[in-house]
Short mmCIF file of C-alpha atoms and ligand atoms in Angstrom, two decimals:
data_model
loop_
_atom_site.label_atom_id
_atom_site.label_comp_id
_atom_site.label_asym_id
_atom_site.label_seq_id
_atom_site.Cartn_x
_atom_site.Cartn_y
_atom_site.Cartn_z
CA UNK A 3 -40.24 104.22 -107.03
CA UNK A 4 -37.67 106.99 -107.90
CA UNK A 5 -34.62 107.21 -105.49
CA UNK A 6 -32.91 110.62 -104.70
CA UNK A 7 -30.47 110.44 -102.51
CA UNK A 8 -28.75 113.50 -101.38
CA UNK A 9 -25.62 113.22 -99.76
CA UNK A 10 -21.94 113.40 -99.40
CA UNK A 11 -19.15 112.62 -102.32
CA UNK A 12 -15.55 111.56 -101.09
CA UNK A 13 -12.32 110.76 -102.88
CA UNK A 14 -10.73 108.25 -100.23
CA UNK A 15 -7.48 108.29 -99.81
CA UNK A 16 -6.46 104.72 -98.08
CA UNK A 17 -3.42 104.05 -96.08
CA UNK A 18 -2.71 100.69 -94.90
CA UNK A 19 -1.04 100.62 -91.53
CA UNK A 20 0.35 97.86 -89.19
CA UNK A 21 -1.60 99.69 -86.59
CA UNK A 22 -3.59 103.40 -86.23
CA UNK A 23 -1.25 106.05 -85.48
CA UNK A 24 -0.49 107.80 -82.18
CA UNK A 25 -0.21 110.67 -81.07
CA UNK A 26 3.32 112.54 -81.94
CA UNK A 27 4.03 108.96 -84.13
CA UNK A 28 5.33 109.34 -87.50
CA UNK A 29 3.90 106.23 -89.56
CA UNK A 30 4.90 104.34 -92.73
CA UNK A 31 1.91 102.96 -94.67
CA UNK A 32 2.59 99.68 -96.73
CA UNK A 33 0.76 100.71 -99.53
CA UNK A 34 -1.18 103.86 -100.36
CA UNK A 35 -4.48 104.16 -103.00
CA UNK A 36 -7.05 106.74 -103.88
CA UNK A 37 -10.40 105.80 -104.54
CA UNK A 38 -14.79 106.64 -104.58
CA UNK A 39 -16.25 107.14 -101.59
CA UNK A 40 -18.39 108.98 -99.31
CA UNK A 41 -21.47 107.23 -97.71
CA UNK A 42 -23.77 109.28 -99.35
CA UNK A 43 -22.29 108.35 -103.60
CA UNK A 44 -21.64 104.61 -102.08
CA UNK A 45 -25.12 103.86 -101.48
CA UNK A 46 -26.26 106.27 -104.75
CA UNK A 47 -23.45 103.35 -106.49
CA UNK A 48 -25.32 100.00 -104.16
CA UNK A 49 -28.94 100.96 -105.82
CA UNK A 50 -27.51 101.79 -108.82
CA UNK A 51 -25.95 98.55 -109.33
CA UNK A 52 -28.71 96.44 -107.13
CA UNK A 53 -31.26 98.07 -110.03
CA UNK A 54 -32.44 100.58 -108.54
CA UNK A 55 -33.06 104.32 -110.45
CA UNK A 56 -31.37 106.78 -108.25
CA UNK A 57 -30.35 110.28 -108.80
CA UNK A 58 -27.54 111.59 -106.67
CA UNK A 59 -27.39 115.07 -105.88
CA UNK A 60 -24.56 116.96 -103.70
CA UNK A 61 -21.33 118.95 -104.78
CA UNK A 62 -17.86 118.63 -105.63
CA UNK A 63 -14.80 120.48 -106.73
CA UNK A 64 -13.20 120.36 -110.11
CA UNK A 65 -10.80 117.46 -108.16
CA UNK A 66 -14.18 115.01 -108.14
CA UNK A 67 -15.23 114.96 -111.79
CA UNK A 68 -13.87 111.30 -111.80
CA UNK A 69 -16.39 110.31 -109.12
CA UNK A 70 -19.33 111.66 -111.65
CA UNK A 71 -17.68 109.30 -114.31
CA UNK A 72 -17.78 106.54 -112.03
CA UNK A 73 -21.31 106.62 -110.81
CA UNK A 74 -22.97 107.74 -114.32
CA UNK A 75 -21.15 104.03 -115.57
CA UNK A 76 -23.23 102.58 -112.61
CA UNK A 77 -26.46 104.30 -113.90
CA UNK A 78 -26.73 106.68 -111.67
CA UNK A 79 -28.24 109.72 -112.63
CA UNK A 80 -25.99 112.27 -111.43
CA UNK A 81 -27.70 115.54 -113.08
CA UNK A 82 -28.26 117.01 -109.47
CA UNK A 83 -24.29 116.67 -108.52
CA UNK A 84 -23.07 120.68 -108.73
CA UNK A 85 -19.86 121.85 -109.12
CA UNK A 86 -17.95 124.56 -106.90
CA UNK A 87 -14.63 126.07 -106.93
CA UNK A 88 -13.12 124.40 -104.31
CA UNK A 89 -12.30 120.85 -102.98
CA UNK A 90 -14.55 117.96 -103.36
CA UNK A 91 -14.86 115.86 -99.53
CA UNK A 92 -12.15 113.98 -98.44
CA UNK A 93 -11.86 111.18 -96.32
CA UNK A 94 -8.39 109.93 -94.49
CA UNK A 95 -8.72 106.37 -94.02
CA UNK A 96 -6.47 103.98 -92.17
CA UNK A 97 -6.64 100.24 -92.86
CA UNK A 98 -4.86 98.65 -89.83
CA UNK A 99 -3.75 94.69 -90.38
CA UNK A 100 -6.85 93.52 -88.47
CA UNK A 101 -8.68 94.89 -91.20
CA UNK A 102 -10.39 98.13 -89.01
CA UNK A 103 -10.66 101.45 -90.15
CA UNK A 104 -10.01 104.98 -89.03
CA UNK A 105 -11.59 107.71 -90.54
CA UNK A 106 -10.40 111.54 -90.71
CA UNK A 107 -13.25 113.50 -93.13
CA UNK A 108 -13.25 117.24 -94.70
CA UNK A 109 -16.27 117.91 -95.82
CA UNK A 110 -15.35 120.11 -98.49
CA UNK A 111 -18.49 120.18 -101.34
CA UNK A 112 -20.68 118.59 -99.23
CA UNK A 113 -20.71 121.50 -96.46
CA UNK A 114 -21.25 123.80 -99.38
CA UNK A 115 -24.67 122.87 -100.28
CA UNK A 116 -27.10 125.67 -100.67
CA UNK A 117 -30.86 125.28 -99.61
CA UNK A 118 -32.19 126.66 -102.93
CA UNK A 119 -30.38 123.92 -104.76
CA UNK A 120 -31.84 121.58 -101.95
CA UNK A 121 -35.21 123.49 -103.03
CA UNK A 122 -34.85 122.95 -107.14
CA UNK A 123 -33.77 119.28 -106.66
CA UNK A 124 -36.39 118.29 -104.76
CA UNK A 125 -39.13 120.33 -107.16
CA UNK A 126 -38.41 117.03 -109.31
CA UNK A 127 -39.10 114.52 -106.82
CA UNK A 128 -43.29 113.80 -105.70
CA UNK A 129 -45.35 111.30 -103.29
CA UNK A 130 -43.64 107.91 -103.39
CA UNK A 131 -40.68 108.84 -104.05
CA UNK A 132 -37.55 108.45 -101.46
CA UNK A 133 -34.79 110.53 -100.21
CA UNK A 134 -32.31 108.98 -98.61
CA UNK A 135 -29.73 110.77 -96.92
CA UNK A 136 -26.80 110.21 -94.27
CA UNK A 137 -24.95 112.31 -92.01
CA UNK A 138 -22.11 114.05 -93.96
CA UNK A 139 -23.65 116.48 -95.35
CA UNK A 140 -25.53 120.40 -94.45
CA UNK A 141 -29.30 121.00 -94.11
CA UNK A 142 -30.30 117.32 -93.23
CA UNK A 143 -33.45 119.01 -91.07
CA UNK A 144 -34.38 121.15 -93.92
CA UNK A 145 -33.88 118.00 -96.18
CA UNK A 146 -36.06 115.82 -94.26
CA UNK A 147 -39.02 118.64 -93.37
CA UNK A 148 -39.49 119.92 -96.92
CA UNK A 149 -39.52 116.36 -98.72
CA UNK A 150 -42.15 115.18 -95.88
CA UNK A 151 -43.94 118.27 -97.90
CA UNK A 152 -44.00 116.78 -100.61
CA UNK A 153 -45.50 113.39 -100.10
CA UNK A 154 -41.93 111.65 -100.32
CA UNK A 155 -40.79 108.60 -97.93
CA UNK A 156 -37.58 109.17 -96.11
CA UNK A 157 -34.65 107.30 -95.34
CA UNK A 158 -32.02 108.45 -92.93
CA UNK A 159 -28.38 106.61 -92.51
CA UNK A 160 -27.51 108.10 -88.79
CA UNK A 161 -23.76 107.62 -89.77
CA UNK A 162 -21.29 108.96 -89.12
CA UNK A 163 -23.10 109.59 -85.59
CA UNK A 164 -22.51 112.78 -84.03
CA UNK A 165 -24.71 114.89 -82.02
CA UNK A 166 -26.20 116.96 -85.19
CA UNK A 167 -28.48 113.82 -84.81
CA UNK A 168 -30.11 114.06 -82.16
CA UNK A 169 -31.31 117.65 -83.32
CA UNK A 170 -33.11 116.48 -86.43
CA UNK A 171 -36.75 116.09 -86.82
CA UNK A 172 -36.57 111.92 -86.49
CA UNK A 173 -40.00 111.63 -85.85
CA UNK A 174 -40.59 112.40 -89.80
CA UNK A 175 -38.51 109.70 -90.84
CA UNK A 176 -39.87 106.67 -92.22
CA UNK A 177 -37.41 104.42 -92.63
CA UNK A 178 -34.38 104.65 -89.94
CA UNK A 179 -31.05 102.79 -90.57
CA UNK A 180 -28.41 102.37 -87.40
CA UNK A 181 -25.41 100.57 -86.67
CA UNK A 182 -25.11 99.05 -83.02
CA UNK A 183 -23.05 101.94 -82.18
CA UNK A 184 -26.15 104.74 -83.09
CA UNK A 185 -28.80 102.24 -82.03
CA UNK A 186 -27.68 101.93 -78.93
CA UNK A 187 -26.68 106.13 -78.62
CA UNK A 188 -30.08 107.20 -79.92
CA UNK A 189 -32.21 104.57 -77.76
CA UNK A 190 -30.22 105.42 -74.83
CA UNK A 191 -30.11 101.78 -73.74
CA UNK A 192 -28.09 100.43 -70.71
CA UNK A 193 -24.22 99.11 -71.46
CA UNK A 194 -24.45 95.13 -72.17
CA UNK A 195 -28.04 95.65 -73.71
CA UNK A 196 -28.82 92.67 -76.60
CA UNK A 197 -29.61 93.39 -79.95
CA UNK A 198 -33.11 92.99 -79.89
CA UNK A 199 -33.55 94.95 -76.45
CA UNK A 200 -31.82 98.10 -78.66
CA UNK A 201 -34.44 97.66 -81.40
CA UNK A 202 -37.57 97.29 -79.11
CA UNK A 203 -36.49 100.70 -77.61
CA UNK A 204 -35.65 102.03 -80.51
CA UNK A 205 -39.38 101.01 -82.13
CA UNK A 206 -40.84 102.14 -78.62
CA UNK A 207 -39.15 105.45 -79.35
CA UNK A 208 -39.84 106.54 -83.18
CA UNK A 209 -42.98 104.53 -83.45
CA UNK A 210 -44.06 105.76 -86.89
CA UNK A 211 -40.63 104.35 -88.30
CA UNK A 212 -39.20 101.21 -89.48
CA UNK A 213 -36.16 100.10 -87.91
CA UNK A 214 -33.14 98.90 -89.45
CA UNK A 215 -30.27 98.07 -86.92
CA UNK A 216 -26.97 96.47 -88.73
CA UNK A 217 -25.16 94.81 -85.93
CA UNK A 218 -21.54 93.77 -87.11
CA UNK A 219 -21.46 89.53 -87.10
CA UNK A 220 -24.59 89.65 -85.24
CA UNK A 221 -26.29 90.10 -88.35
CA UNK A 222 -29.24 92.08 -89.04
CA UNK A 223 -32.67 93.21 -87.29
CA UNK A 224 -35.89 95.07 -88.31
CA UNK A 225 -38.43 96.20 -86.66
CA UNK A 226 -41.71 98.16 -86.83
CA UNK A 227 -44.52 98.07 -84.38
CA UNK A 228 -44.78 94.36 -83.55
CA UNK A 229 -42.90 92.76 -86.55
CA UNK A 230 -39.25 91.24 -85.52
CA UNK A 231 -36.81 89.89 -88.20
CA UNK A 232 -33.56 88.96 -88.11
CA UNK A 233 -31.12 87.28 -90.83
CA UNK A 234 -27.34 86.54 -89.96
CA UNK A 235 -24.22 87.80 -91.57
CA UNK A 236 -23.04 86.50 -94.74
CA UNK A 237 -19.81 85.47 -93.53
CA UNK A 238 -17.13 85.66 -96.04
CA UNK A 239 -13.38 86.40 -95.22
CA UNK A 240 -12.86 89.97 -93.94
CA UNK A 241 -10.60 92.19 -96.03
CA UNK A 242 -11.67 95.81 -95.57
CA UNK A 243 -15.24 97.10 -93.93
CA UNK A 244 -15.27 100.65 -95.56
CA UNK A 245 -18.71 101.21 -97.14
CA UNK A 246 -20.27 98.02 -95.93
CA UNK A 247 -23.15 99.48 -94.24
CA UNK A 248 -23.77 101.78 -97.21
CA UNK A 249 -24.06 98.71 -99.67
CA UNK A 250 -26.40 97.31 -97.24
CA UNK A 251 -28.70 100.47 -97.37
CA UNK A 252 -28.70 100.10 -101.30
CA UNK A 253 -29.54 96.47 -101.58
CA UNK A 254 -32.46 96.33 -98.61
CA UNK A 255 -33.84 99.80 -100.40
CA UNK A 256 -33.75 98.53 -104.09
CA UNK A 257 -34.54 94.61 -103.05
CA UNK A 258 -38.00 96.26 -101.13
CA UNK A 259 -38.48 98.25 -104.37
CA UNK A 260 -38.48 95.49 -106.72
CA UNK A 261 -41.29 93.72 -104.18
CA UNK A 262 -39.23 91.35 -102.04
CA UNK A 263 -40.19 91.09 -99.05
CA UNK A 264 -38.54 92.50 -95.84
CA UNK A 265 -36.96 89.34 -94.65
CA UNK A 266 -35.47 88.87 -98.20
CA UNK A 267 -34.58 92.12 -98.84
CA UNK A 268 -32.48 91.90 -95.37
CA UNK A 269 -30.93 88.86 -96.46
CA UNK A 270 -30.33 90.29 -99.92
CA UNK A 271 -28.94 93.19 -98.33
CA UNK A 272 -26.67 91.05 -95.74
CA UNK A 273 -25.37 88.60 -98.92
CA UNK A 274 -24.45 92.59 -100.22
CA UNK A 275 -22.56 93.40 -97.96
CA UNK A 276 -20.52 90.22 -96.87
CA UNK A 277 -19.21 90.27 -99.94
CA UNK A 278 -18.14 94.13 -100.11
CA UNK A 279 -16.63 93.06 -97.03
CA UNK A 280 -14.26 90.43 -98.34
CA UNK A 281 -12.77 93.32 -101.50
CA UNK A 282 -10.72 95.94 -100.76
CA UNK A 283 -12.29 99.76 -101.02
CA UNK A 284 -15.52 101.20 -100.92
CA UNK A 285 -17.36 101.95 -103.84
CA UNK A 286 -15.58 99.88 -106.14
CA UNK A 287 -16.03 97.05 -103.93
CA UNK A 288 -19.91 96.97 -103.92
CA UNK A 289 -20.99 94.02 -105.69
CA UNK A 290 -23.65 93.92 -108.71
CA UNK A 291 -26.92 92.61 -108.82
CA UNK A 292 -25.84 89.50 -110.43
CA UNK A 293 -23.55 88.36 -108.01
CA UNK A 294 -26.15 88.90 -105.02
CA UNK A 295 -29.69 88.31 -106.38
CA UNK A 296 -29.05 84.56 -107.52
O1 LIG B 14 -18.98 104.55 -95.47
C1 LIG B 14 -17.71 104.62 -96.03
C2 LIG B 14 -17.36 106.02 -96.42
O2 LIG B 14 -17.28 106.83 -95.27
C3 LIG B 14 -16.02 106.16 -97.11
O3 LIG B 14 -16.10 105.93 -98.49
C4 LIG B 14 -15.59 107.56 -96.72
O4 LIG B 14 -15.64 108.46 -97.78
C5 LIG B 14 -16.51 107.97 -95.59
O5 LIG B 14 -17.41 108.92 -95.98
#
């Protein structure tokens, strides 16, 4: 199976911070870094280095070219990223000293992508391949209908969750990835609702997709029509959370490719994660395959 995923390309630019700033507060950061990011190139970097072949398309300034360098020497294939005259996305990030993060994003490129591009990148794609996409970039409808044409799976990342979600064609989507936060928006479940009362409403309502719900240190669940499964966190030391859901996405996507089962591929995808948890940044801090398929 061939992977495109199209989606968003961020430099981050980290601050840590004692504590998020306030309104009218001017705040000193203890130390400052720019880095690869954007949910979208993070999980194109997670198959990549889980094994997976991926191409990446989306678009970036003159500013991003570094990000290109960075996920070609992770095998991705980024032939599909374009290149327009004016500022790649970039994403604000403050790292607080309980290791949570607050997020500030300019879409730059990726709100400049064009549906004929959308059009010729997906002319190279057929049946059983997937697109996986998130929510930080244009067109996502027009994504998901027109690669449905064309006999390809889809995977949808509702993050970062806004209401542009709830106006896409969900029922199309095969495979459906949520944090707590989205599960719990999209199945419109009570406050104080359990894990597994979010998923069965959440199979209940898009029963022709698989469910993925990432729940934090409750682990994660999966669920389609009757099947349940559930594998804990792997619990390592937390040092920064940015991009741990999208290295989850790439190792459950490329573990299922390479035949593991779902329960392993969660647990795969869990081990992932954990430990992009305990290193500081995002796509430099997704682990390789070595270090999580052992
Ligand atoms: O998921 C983490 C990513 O979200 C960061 O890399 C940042 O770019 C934002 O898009």
């Amino acid at each position: 199976m061939k992977f495109l995923n199209y989606g968003s390309v961020n430099i981050d630019l980290v601050f840590t911070v004692d504590h998020m700033v306030e309104p009218g507060e001017t705040l000193s950061s203890s130390s400052f870094f720019r880095s690869a990011g954007g949910k979208g190139a993070n999980q194109s970097a997670a198959l990549a280095k889980a094994g997976a072949k991926v191409t990446h398309a989306g678009k970036i300034g003159l500013d991003g070219q570094f990000l290109v360098d960075l996920l070609s020497g992770y095998g991705v294939d980024t032939s599909l990223i374009r290149l327009y005259e004016g500022a790649t996305g970039q994403a604000l990030i403050q790292l607080d000293k309980h290791k949570q993060n607050a997020i500030v994003l300019f879409g730059g490129g990726n709100m400049q992508i064009r549906k004929e591009e959308i059009d010729d990148s997906l002319a190279l794609f057929s049946a059983g391949d997937m697109l996986v996409l998130q929510n930080e970039i244009v067109h996502t409808s027009y994504l998901i209908e027109e690669a449905k044409k064309r006999g390809m799976q889809v995977c949808l990342n509702t993050a970062p969750f806004d209401e542009k979600i709830l106006g896409l064609p969900l029922h199309l989507v095969d495979l459906l990835v949520v944090n707590e936060i989205e599960g719990a928006a999209l199945a419109n479940s009570d406050k104080g609702s359990s894990f597994g009362e979010v998923l069965d409403a959440l199979v209940q309502a898009y029963p022709a997709s698989e469910i993925v719900l990432t729940a934090g240190k409750g682990g994660a669940y999966y669920g389609y029509k009757g099947i349940r499964l559930h594998e804990p966190i792997y619990d390592l030391p937390v040092v920064d959370t940015t991009a741990a859901g999208d290295t989850f996405i790439g190792f459950f996507l490329t573990s299922r490719s390479l035949g593991h089962d779902n329960q392993s591929a969660l647990r795969y995808a869990c081990k992932a994660s954990g430990l992009a948890v305990s290193r500081l940044g995002a796509m430099g801090s997704i682990p390789l395959a070595s270090e999580v398929f052992s």
